mmCIF file of N, CA and C in Angstrom:
data_model
loop_
_atom_site.group_PDB
_atom_site.id
_atom_site.type_symbol
_atom_site.label_atom_id
_atom_site.label_comp_id
_atom_site.label_asym_id
_atom_site.label_seq_id
_atom_site.Cartn_x
_atom_site.Cartn_y
_atom_site.Cartn_z
ATOM 1 N N MET A 357 -113.684 -31.230 51.391
ATOM 2 C CA MET A 357 -114.051 -31.087 52.777
ATOM 3 C C MET A 357 -115.515 -30.687 52.837
ATOM 4 N N LEU A 358 -116.257 -31.338 53.668
ATOM 5 C CA LEU A 358 -117.662 -31.002 53.858
ATOM 6 C C LEU A 358 -117.806 -30.007 54.994
ATOM 7 N N LEU A 359 -118.638 -28.994 54.781
ATOM 8 C CA LEU A 359 -118.898 -28.001 55.808
ATOM 9 C C LEU A 359 -120.301 -28.175 56.336
ATOM 10 N N HIS A 360 -120.448 -27.994 57.618
ATOM 11 C CA HIS A 360 -121.767 -27.953 58.217
ATOM 12 C C HIS A 360 -122.384 -26.633 57.785
ATOM 13 N N PRO A 361 -123.696 -26.549 57.578
ATOM 14 C CA PRO A 361 -124.302 -25.310 57.104
ATOM 15 C C PRO A 361 -123.973 -24.089 57.958
ATOM 16 N N ASN A 362 -123.680 -24.255 59.241
ATOM 17 C CA ASN A 362 -123.376 -23.121 60.106
ATOM 18 C C ASN A 362 -121.885 -22.763 60.128
ATOM 19 N N ASP A 363 -121.071 -23.597 59.497
ATOM 20 C CA ASP A 363 -119.623 -23.327 59.473
ATOM 21 C C ASP A 363 -119.318 -22.204 58.510
ATOM 22 N N GLU A 364 -118.313 -21.434 58.851
ATOM 23 C CA GLU A 364 -117.826 -20.389 57.957
ATOM 24 C C GLU A 364 -116.405 -20.753 57.536
ATOM 25 N N LEU A 365 -116.045 -20.392 56.326
ATOM 26 C CA LEU A 365 -114.680 -20.600 55.887
ATOM 27 C C LEU A 365 -113.775 -19.648 56.665
ATOM 28 N N ARG A 366 -112.643 -20.145 57.104
ATOM 29 C CA ARG A 366 -111.692 -19.327 57.837
ATOM 30 C C ARG A 366 -110.526 -18.976 56.936
ATOM 31 N N PRO A 367 -110.004 -17.767 57.073
ATOM 32 C CA PRO A 367 -108.788 -17.432 56.318
ATOM 33 C C PRO A 367 -107.665 -18.382 56.725
ATOM 34 N N LEU A 368 -106.732 -18.637 55.809
ATOM 35 C CA LEU A 368 -105.633 -19.552 56.064
ATOM 36 C C LEU A 368 -104.849 -19.152 57.314
ATOM 37 N N ALA A 369 -104.701 -17.857 57.559
ATOM 38 C CA ALA A 369 -103.936 -17.397 58.716
ATOM 39 C C ALA A 369 -104.567 -17.858 60.030
ATOM 40 N N ASN A 370 -105.864 -18.119 60.031
ATOM 41 C CA ASN A 370 -106.554 -18.547 61.245
ATOM 42 C C ASN A 370 -106.753 -20.057 61.294
ATOM 43 N N ALA A 371 -106.209 -20.770 60.335
ATOM 44 C CA ALA A 371 -106.401 -22.219 60.281
ATOM 45 C C ALA A 371 -105.676 -22.890 61.446
ATOM 46 N N ALA A 372 -106.217 -23.980 61.861
ATOM 47 C CA ALA A 372 -105.582 -24.733 62.939
ATOM 48 C C ALA A 372 -104.281 -25.336 62.435
ATOM 49 N N VAL A 373 -103.295 -25.315 63.285
ATOM 50 C CA VAL A 373 -102.016 -25.928 62.950
ATOM 51 C C VAL A 373 -102.037 -27.365 63.438
ATOM 52 N N ILE A 374 -101.781 -28.276 62.547
ATOM 53 C CA ILE A 374 -101.744 -29.689 62.901
ATOM 54 C C ILE A 374 -100.287 -30.076 63.079
ATOM 55 N N GLU A 375 -99.965 -30.546 64.264
ATOM 56 C CA GLU A 375 -98.590 -30.950 64.541
ATOM 57 C C GLU A 375 -98.268 -32.220 63.749
ATOM 58 N N THR A 376 -97.121 -32.213 63.103
ATOM 59 C CA THR A 376 -96.695 -33.410 62.388
ATOM 60 C C THR A 376 -95.939 -34.307 63.351
ATOM 61 N N ASP A 377 -95.906 -35.550 63.043
ATOM 62 C CA ASP A 377 -95.215 -36.529 63.868
ATOM 63 C C ASP A 377 -93.718 -36.422 63.596
ATOM 64 N N ASP A 378 -92.946 -36.044 64.608
ATOM 65 C CA ASP A 378 -91.509 -35.876 64.445
ATOM 66 C C ASP A 378 -90.762 -37.195 64.303
ATOM 67 N N ASP A 379 -91.449 -38.319 64.497
ATOM 68 C CA ASP A 379 -90.784 -39.611 64.379
ATOM 69 C C ASP A 379 -90.377 -39.931 62.947
ATOM 70 N N ASP A 380 -90.897 -39.191 61.960
ATOM 71 C CA ASP A 380 -90.537 -39.500 60.577
ATOM 72 C C ASP A 380 -89.497 -38.526 60.028
ATOM 73 N N HIS A 381 -88.848 -37.763 60.902
ATOM 74 C CA HIS A 381 -87.789 -36.845 60.504
ATOM 75 C C HIS A 381 -86.599 -37.034 61.432
ATOM 76 N N GLY A 382 -85.425 -36.826 60.915
ATOM 77 C CA GLY A 382 -84.250 -36.866 61.773
ATOM 78 C C GLY A 382 -83.206 -37.846 61.295
ATOM 79 N N THR A 383 -82.350 -38.196 62.222
ATOM 80 C CA THR A 383 -81.218 -39.059 61.936
ATOM 81 C C THR A 383 -81.141 -40.141 63.005
ATOM 82 N N TYR A 384 -80.830 -41.342 62.584
ATOM 83 C CA TYR A 384 -80.538 -42.410 63.536
ATOM 84 C C TYR A 384 -79.221 -43.045 63.117
ATOM 85 N N TRP A 385 -78.626 -43.819 64.010
ATOM 86 C CA TRP A 385 -77.335 -44.413 63.694
ATOM 87 C C TRP A 385 -77.208 -45.785 64.326
ATOM 88 N N THR A 386 -76.257 -46.523 63.780
ATOM 89 C CA THR A 386 -75.957 -47.858 64.277
ATOM 90 C C THR A 386 -75.114 -47.743 65.543
ATOM 91 N N PRO A 387 -75.014 -48.812 66.307
ATOM 92 C CA PRO A 387 -74.084 -48.776 67.435
ATOM 93 C C PRO A 387 -72.653 -48.543 66.936
ATOM 94 N N ALA A 388 -71.874 -47.847 67.739
ATOM 95 C CA ALA A 388 -70.490 -47.555 67.364
ATOM 96 C C ALA A 388 -69.653 -48.831 67.377
ATOM 97 N N VAL A 389 -68.784 -48.937 66.392
ATOM 98 C CA VAL A 389 -67.869 -50.074 66.274
ATOM 99 C C VAL A 389 -66.451 -49.540 66.072
ATOM 100 N N PRO A 390 -65.452 -50.334 66.421
ATOM 101 C CA PRO A 390 -64.076 -49.891 66.221
ATOM 102 C C PRO A 390 -63.762 -49.674 64.740
ATOM 103 N N MET A 391 -62.876 -48.727 64.485
ATOM 104 C CA MET A 391 -62.366 -48.530 63.130
ATOM 105 C C MET A 391 -60.855 -48.374 63.227
ATOM 106 N N THR A 392 -60.210 -48.600 62.110
ATOM 107 C CA THR A 392 -58.754 -48.508 62.081
ATOM 108 C C THR A 392 -58.329 -47.079 61.772
ATOM 109 N N LEU A 393 -57.088 -46.814 62.032
ATOM 110 C CA LEU A 393 -56.502 -45.519 61.709
ATOM 111 C C LEU A 393 -56.621 -45.241 60.216
ATOM 112 N N ARG A 394 -56.458 -46.256 59.435
ATOM 113 C CA ARG A 394 -56.540 -46.135 57.979
ATOM 114 C C ARG A 394 -57.954 -45.759 57.503
ATOM 115 N N GLU A 395 -58.986 -46.201 58.239
ATOM 116 C CA GLU A 395 -60.375 -45.923 57.863
ATOM 117 C C GLU A 395 -60.833 -44.524 58.275
ATOM 118 N N ALA A 396 -60.210 -43.959 59.283
ATOM 119 C CA ALA A 396 -60.630 -42.659 59.816
ATOM 120 C C ALA A 396 -60.307 -41.537 58.840
ATOM 121 N N HIS A 397 -61.170 -40.526 58.835
ATOM 122 C CA HIS A 397 -60.955 -39.365 57.963
ATOM 123 C C HIS A 397 -59.726 -38.592 58.445
ATOM 124 N N SER A 398 -58.974 -38.050 57.512
ATOM 125 C CA SER A 398 -57.741 -37.321 57.849
ATOM 126 C C SER A 398 -58.016 -36.104 58.742
ATOM 127 N N ASN A 399 -59.205 -35.493 58.645
ATOM 128 C CA ASN A 399 -59.541 -34.346 59.503
ATOM 129 C C ASN A 399 -59.621 -34.756 60.977
ATOM 130 N N LEU A 400 -60.076 -35.966 61.229
ATOM 131 C CA LEU A 400 -60.109 -36.466 62.603
ATOM 132 C C LEU A 400 -58.696 -36.821 63.064
ATOM 133 N N ILE A 401 -57.966 -37.523 62.228
ATOM 134 C CA ILE A 401 -56.604 -37.937 62.577
ATOM 135 C C ILE A 401 -55.714 -36.726 62.841
ATOM 136 N N SER A 402 -55.889 -35.661 62.080
ATOM 137 C CA SER A 402 -55.046 -34.469 62.262
ATOM 138 C C SER A 402 -55.248 -33.813 63.628
ATOM 139 N N GLN A 403 -56.356 -34.099 64.288
ATOM 140 C CA GLN A 403 -56.643 -33.514 65.600
ATOM 141 C C GLN A 403 -55.998 -34.278 66.749
ATOM 142 N N LEU A 404 -55.496 -35.458 66.472
ATOM 143 C CA LEU A 404 -54.947 -36.287 67.531
ATOM 144 C C LEU A 404 -53.519 -35.877 67.838
ATOM 145 N N PRO A 405 -53.245 -35.509 69.074
ATOM 146 C CA PRO A 405 -51.887 -35.093 69.435
ATOM 147 C C PRO A 405 -50.929 -36.277 69.328
ATOM 148 N N PRO A 406 -49.847 -36.135 68.580
ATOM 149 C CA PRO A 406 -48.912 -37.237 68.402
ATOM 150 C C PRO A 406 -48.294 -37.710 69.711
ATOM 151 N N ARG A 407 -48.161 -36.840 70.694
ATOM 152 C CA ARG A 407 -47.533 -37.217 71.955
ATOM 153 C C ARG A 407 -48.326 -38.281 72.709
ATOM 154 N N LEU A 408 -49.642 -38.376 72.446
ATOM 155 C CA LEU A 408 -50.457 -39.361 73.153
ATOM 156 C C LEU A 408 -50.207 -40.776 72.657
ATOM 157 N N GLY A 409 -49.842 -40.889 71.411
ATOM 158 C CA GLY A 409 -49.685 -42.219 70.838
ATOM 159 C C GLY A 409 -51.034 -42.806 70.497
ATOM 160 N N PHE A 410 -51.131 -43.406 69.355
ATOM 161 C CA PHE A 410 -52.413 -43.928 68.896
ATOM 162 C C PHE A 410 -52.832 -45.206 69.608
ATOM 163 N N HIS A 411 -51.906 -45.861 70.277
ATOM 164 C CA HIS A 411 -52.269 -47.120 70.934
ATOM 165 C C HIS A 411 -53.248 -46.915 72.088
ATOM 166 N N ARG A 412 -53.323 -45.741 72.690
ATOM 167 C CA ARG A 412 -54.251 -45.485 73.791
ATOM 168 C C ARG A 412 -55.566 -44.862 73.326
ATOM 169 N N ILE A 413 -55.631 -44.380 72.118
ATOM 170 C CA ILE A 413 -56.849 -43.748 71.614
ATOM 171 C C ILE A 413 -57.671 -44.781 70.853
ATOM 172 N N ARG A 414 -58.944 -44.867 71.222
ATOM 173 C CA ARG A 414 -59.867 -45.790 70.538
ATOM 174 C C ARG A 414 -60.617 -45.026 69.460
ATOM 175 N N LEU A 415 -60.534 -45.497 68.236
ATOM 176 C CA LEU A 415 -61.273 -44.907 67.120
ATOM 177 C C LEU A 415 -62.544 -45.707 66.905
ATOM 178 N N MET A 416 -63.678 -45.001 66.836
ATOM 179 C CA MET A 416 -64.988 -45.642 66.692
ATOM 180 C C MET A 416 -65.769 -44.942 65.585
ATOM 181 N N THR A 417 -66.685 -45.690 64.969
ATOM 182 C CA THR A 417 -67.545 -45.111 63.942
ATOM 183 C C THR A 417 -68.957 -45.668 64.080
ATOM 184 N N ALA A 418 -69.927 -44.866 63.657
ATOM 185 C CA ALA A 418 -71.335 -45.275 63.633
ATOM 186 C C ALA A 418 -71.940 -44.760 62.328
ATOM 187 N N CYS A 419 -72.643 -45.610 61.611
ATOM 188 C CA CYS A 419 -73.286 -45.226 60.347
ATOM 189 C C CYS A 419 -74.561 -44.449 60.649
ATOM 190 N N ALA A 420 -74.754 -43.336 59.964
ATOM 191 C CA ALA A 420 -75.925 -42.482 60.172
ATOM 192 C C ALA A 420 -76.897 -42.626 59.010
ATOM 193 N N TYR A 421 -78.197 -42.633 59.325
ATOM 194 C CA TYR A 421 -79.256 -42.807 58.328
ATOM 195 C C TYR A 421 -80.349 -41.760 58.516
ATOM 196 N N ASP A 422 -81.015 -41.417 57.435
ATOM 197 C CA ASP A 422 -82.173 -40.525 57.464
ATOM 198 C C ASP A 422 -83.394 -41.325 57.892
ATOM 199 N N VAL A 423 -84.119 -40.843 58.884
ATOM 200 C CA VAL A 423 -85.294 -41.554 59.404
ATOM 201 C C VAL A 423 -86.379 -41.699 58.343
ATOM 202 N N ALA A 424 -86.653 -40.634 57.596
ATOM 203 C CA ALA A 424 -87.764 -40.642 56.639
ATOM 204 C C ALA A 424 -87.553 -41.643 55.508
ATOM 205 N N THR A 425 -86.326 -41.750 55.015
ATOM 206 C CA THR A 425 -86.078 -42.589 53.841
ATOM 207 C C THR A 425 -85.292 -43.854 54.140
ATOM 208 N N GLY A 426 -84.602 -43.866 55.261
ATOM 209 C CA GLY A 426 -83.733 -44.996 55.571
ATOM 210 C C GLY A 426 -82.421 -44.962 54.802
ATOM 211 N N SER A 427 -82.193 -43.886 54.066
ATOM 212 C CA SER A 427 -80.980 -43.764 53.260
ATOM 213 C C SER A 427 -79.792 -43.391 54.135
ATOM 214 N N PRO A 428 -78.616 -43.921 53.800
ATOM 215 C CA PRO A 428 -77.424 -43.517 54.546
ATOM 216 C C PRO A 428 -77.090 -42.050 54.282
ATOM 217 N N VAL A 429 -76.669 -41.335 55.324
ATOM 218 C CA VAL A 429 -76.309 -39.925 55.170
ATOM 219 C C VAL A 429 -74.856 -39.654 55.532
ATOM 220 N N GLY A 430 -74.195 -40.600 56.175
ATOM 221 C CA GLY A 430 -72.802 -40.401 56.537
ATOM 222 C C GLY A 430 -72.414 -41.248 57.726
ATOM 223 N N TYR A 431 -71.375 -40.786 58.420
ATOM 224 C CA TYR A 431 -70.822 -41.507 59.559
ATOM 225 C C TYR A 431 -70.469 -40.531 60.667
ATOM 226 N N PHE A 432 -70.605 -40.990 61.894
ATOM 227 C CA PHE A 432 -70.041 -40.285 63.034
ATOM 228 C C PHE A 432 -68.726 -40.993 63.340
ATOM 229 N N GLU A 433 -67.640 -40.238 63.405
ATOM 230 C CA GLU A 433 -66.344 -40.800 63.731
ATOM 231 C C GLU A 433 -65.860 -40.172 65.033
ATOM 232 N N ILE A 434 -65.402 -41.029 65.937
ATOM 233 C CA ILE A 434 -65.042 -40.603 67.277
ATOM 234 C C ILE A 434 -63.639 -41.120 67.616
ATOM 235 N N ALA A 435 -62.851 -40.282 68.262
ATOM 236 C CA ALA A 435 -61.576 -40.683 68.840
ATOM 237 C C ALA A 435 -61.705 -40.529 70.350
ATOM 238 N N LEU A 436 -61.716 -41.626 71.066
ATOM 239 C CA LEU A 436 -61.840 -41.602 72.520
ATOM 240 C C LEU A 436 -60.455 -41.576 73.153
ATOM 241 N N ASP A 437 -60.220 -40.614 74.018
ATOM 242 C CA ASP A 437 -58.953 -40.449 74.729
ATOM 243 C C ASP A 437 -59.203 -40.770 76.199
ATOM 244 N N PRO A 438 -59.059 -42.039 76.595
ATOM 245 C CA PRO A 438 -59.396 -42.426 77.972
ATOM 246 C C PRO A 438 -58.474 -41.827 79.028
ATOM 247 N N ASP A 439 -57.226 -41.527 78.672
ATOM 248 C CA ASP A 439 -56.287 -40.968 79.649
ATOM 249 C C ASP A 439 -56.687 -39.571 80.090
ATOM 250 N N ASN A 440 -57.377 -38.837 79.237
ATOM 251 C CA ASN A 440 -57.765 -37.464 79.544
ATOM 252 C C ASN A 440 -59.279 -37.271 79.640
ATOM 253 N N ALA A 441 -60.039 -38.368 79.613
ATOM 254 C CA ALA A 441 -61.504 -38.338 79.727
ATOM 255 C C ALA A 441 -62.123 -37.347 78.749
ATOM 256 N N ARG A 442 -61.728 -37.480 77.495
ATOM 257 C CA ARG A 442 -62.287 -36.614 76.460
ATOM 258 C C ARG A 442 -62.363 -37.379 75.152
ATOM 259 N N ALA A 443 -63.043 -36.768 74.177
ATOM 260 C CA ALA A 443 -63.183 -37.371 72.855
ATOM 261 C C ALA A 443 -63.171 -36.269 71.807
ATOM 262 N N CYS A 444 -62.835 -36.645 70.608
ATOM 263 C CA CYS A 444 -62.916 -35.748 69.464
ATOM 264 C C CYS A 444 -63.822 -36.432 68.453
ATOM 265 N N GLY A 445 -64.693 -35.673 67.830
ATOM 266 C CA GLY A 445 -65.608 -36.291 66.889
ATOM 267 C C GLY A 445 -65.887 -35.428 65.679
ATOM 268 N N VAL A 446 -66.285 -36.112 64.592
ATOM 269 C CA VAL A 446 -66.682 -35.446 63.358
ATOM 270 C C VAL A 446 -67.860 -36.203 62.756
ATOM 271 N N PHE A 447 -68.587 -35.499 61.912
ATOM 272 C CA PHE A 447 -69.575 -36.150 61.054
ATOM 273 C C PHE A 447 -68.969 -36.164 59.660
ATOM 274 N N ARG A 448 -68.950 -37.319 59.031
ATOM 275 C CA ARG A 448 -68.325 -37.507 57.721
ATOM 276 C C ARG A 448 -69.387 -37.868 56.700
ATOM 277 N N THR A 449 -69.327 -37.217 55.534
ATOM 278 C CA THR A 449 -70.291 -37.495 54.475
ATOM 279 C C THR A 449 -69.655 -37.222 53.117
ATOM 280 N N ILE A 450 -70.354 -37.603 52.089
ATOM 281 C CA ILE A 450 -69.950 -37.291 50.716
ATOM 282 C C ILE A 450 -70.853 -36.167 50.234
ATOM 283 N N PHE A 451 -70.259 -35.047 49.839
ATOM 284 C CA PHE A 451 -71.020 -33.907 49.348
ATOM 285 C C PHE A 451 -70.454 -33.499 48.000
ATOM 286 N N GLU A 452 -71.296 -33.541 46.980
ATOM 287 C CA GLU A 452 -70.892 -33.219 45.616
ATOM 288 C C GLU A 452 -69.630 -33.987 45.226
ATOM 289 N N GLY A 453 -69.606 -35.271 45.597
ATOM 290 C CA GLY A 453 -68.509 -36.147 45.230
ATOM 291 C C GLY A 453 -67.262 -36.016 46.079
ATOM 292 N N GLU A 454 -67.291 -35.148 47.096
ATOM 293 C CA GLU A 454 -66.119 -34.936 47.937
ATOM 294 C C GLU A 454 -66.362 -35.518 49.325
ATOM 295 N N ASP A 455 -65.374 -36.225 49.848
ATOM 296 C CA ASP A 455 -65.421 -36.812 51.187
ATOM 297 C C ASP A 455 -65.054 -35.721 52.184
ATOM 298 N N ILE A 456 -66.056 -35.212 52.929
ATOM 299 C CA ILE A 456 -65.828 -34.084 53.836
ATOM 300 C C ILE A 456 -66.306 -34.417 55.250
ATOM 301 N N THR A 457 -65.851 -33.605 56.199
ATOM 302 C CA THR A 457 -66.297 -33.764 57.575
ATOM 303 C C THR A 457 -66.703 -32.418 58.152
ATOM 304 N N SER A 458 -67.472 -32.515 59.224
ATOM 305 C CA SER A 458 -67.749 -31.321 60.019
ATOM 306 C C SER A 458 -66.455 -30.929 60.729
ATOM 307 N N LYS A 459 -66.479 -29.797 61.383
ATOM 308 C CA LYS A 459 -65.309 -29.344 62.132
ATOM 309 C C LYS A 459 -65.055 -30.314 63.290
ATOM 310 N N PRO A 460 -63.823 -30.819 63.423
ATOM 311 C CA PRO A 460 -63.526 -31.699 64.566
ATOM 312 C C PRO A 460 -63.648 -30.928 65.879
ATOM 313 N N VAL A 461 -64.277 -31.542 66.861
ATOM 314 C CA VAL A 461 -64.503 -30.879 68.145
ATOM 315 C C VAL A 461 -64.119 -31.822 69.279
ATOM 316 N N TRP A 462 -63.333 -31.300 70.209
ATOM 317 C CA TRP A 462 -62.995 -32.023 71.437
ATOM 318 C C TRP A 462 -64.027 -31.682 72.502
ATOM 319 N N PHE A 463 -64.375 -32.647 73.332
ATOM 320 C CA PHE A 463 -65.329 -32.437 74.413
ATOM 321 C C PHE A 463 -65.072 -33.453 75.524
ATOM 322 N N PRO A 464 -65.479 -33.119 76.760
ATOM 323 C CA PRO A 464 -65.321 -34.069 77.865
ATOM 324 C C PRO A 464 -66.141 -35.324 77.595
ATOM 325 N N CYS A 465 -65.565 -36.466 77.904
ATOM 326 C CA CYS A 465 -66.269 -37.725 77.631
ATOM 327 C C CYS A 465 -65.608 -38.848 78.408
ATOM 328 N N GLU A 466 -66.416 -39.685 78.997
ATOM 329 C CA GLU A 466 -65.892 -40.906 79.595
ATOM 330 C C GLU A 466 -65.502 -41.833 78.450
ATOM 331 N N ASN A 467 -64.957 -42.929 78.729
ATOM 332 C CA ASN A 467 -64.478 -43.858 77.710
ATOM 333 C C ASN A 467 -65.625 -44.718 77.162
ATOM 334 N N ASP A 468 -66.692 -44.046 76.692
ATOM 335 C CA ASP A 468 -67.878 -44.728 76.188
ATOM 336 C C ASP A 468 -68.286 -44.097 74.860
ATOM 337 N N ALA A 469 -68.318 -44.889 73.808
ATOM 338 C CA ALA A 469 -68.564 -44.368 72.467
ATOM 339 C C ALA A 469 -69.991 -43.866 72.259
ATOM 340 N N GLU A 470 -70.981 -44.515 72.855
ATOM 341 C CA GLU A 470 -72.372 -44.140 72.566
ATOM 342 C C GLU A 470 -72.706 -42.703 72.994
ATOM 343 N N PRO A 471 -72.365 -42.278 74.217
ATOM 344 C CA PRO A 471 -72.606 -40.870 74.553
ATOM 345 C C PRO A 471 -71.776 -39.915 73.690
ATOM 346 N N ALA A 472 -70.597 -40.350 73.266
ATOM 347 C CA ALA A 472 -69.766 -39.505 72.406
ATOM 348 C C ALA A 472 -70.432 -39.317 71.045
ATOM 349 N N VAL A 473 -71.002 -40.381 70.482
ATOM 350 C CA VAL A 473 -71.717 -40.260 69.208
ATOM 351 C C VAL A 473 -72.908 -39.328 69.374
ATOM 352 N N GLU A 474 -73.635 -39.463 70.461
ATOM 353 C CA GLU A 474 -74.783 -38.589 70.736
ATOM 354 C C GLU A 474 -74.342 -37.130 70.800
ATOM 355 N N LYS A 475 -73.212 -36.859 71.445
ATOM 356 C CA LYS A 475 -72.704 -35.490 71.560
ATOM 357 C C LYS A 475 -72.326 -34.938 70.184
ATOM 358 N N VAL A 476 -71.646 -35.730 69.368
ATOM 359 C CA VAL A 476 -71.276 -35.283 68.019
ATOM 360 C C VAL A 476 -72.540 -35.059 67.192
ATOM 361 N N PHE A 477 -73.533 -35.930 67.342
ATOM 362 C CA PHE A 477 -74.807 -35.745 66.648
ATOM 363 C C PHE A 477 -75.416 -34.400 67.032
ATOM 364 N N GLN A 478 -75.473 -34.088 68.311
ATOM 365 C CA GLN A 478 -76.072 -32.829 68.769
ATOM 366 C C GLN A 478 -75.336 -31.623 68.189
ATOM 367 N N MET A 479 -74.011 -31.692 68.173
ATOM 368 C CA MET A 479 -73.234 -30.565 67.641
ATOM 369 C C MET A 479 -73.425 -30.416 66.135
ATOM 370 N N THR A 480 -73.411 -31.513 65.416
ATOM 371 C CA THR A 480 -73.568 -31.430 63.969
ATOM 372 C C THR A 480 -75.004 -31.099 63.583
ATOM 373 N N GLN A 481 -75.950 -31.497 64.394
ATOM 374 C CA GLN A 481 -77.345 -31.126 64.151
ATOM 375 C C GLN A 481 -77.503 -29.611 64.326
ATOM 376 N N ALA A 482 -76.894 -29.057 65.363
ATOM 377 C CA ALA A 482 -76.971 -27.617 65.603
ATOM 378 C C ALA A 482 -76.315 -26.826 64.468
ATOM 379 N N ASP A 483 -75.303 -27.418 63.841
ATOM 380 C CA ASP A 483 -74.614 -26.766 62.717
ATOM 381 C C ASP A 483 -75.272 -27.033 61.370
ATOM 382 N N GLY A 484 -76.341 -27.837 61.359
ATOM 383 C CA GLY A 484 -77.077 -28.077 60.121
ATOM 384 C C GLY A 484 -76.563 -29.234 59.265
ATOM 385 N N TRP A 485 -75.674 -30.044 59.780
ATOM 386 C CA TRP A 485 -75.153 -31.164 58.995
ATOM 387 C C TRP A 485 -76.166 -32.307 58.911
ATOM 388 N N VAL A 486 -76.924 -32.526 59.974
ATOM 389 C CA VAL A 486 -77.929 -33.591 60.012
ATOM 390 C C VAL A 486 -79.227 -33.052 60.573
ATOM 391 N N LEU A 487 -80.318 -33.787 60.331
ATOM 392 C CA LEU A 487 -81.624 -33.393 60.865
ATOM 393 C C LEU A 487 -81.790 -33.926 62.276
#
């Protein structure tokens, strides 16, 4: 770095903070697509009340990726319950060779997968599962 003769070196504590571009950090995902009961993680399936019957619940999944590297980080899995205007969702990933999910959470939701994926993303981001 070149200094002008009148410039003084500043201690690191007084250095200007340069904001980094947040566009190179975080998580993005594909549009949600249907998945079968067989494909869904057992932690999500265990949350579904048997009295509702699976024929009315739509199971959806979206692949999640790291923005910085483009590497896959897991899946958002959603169970949409249109009769009760709610959804249950989890984030699913492989950690140390084990197929695990975040805590399944029910929340109000219209019968639309994209806002449901966004809601699960926000909850799992707050819990530290994704960036």
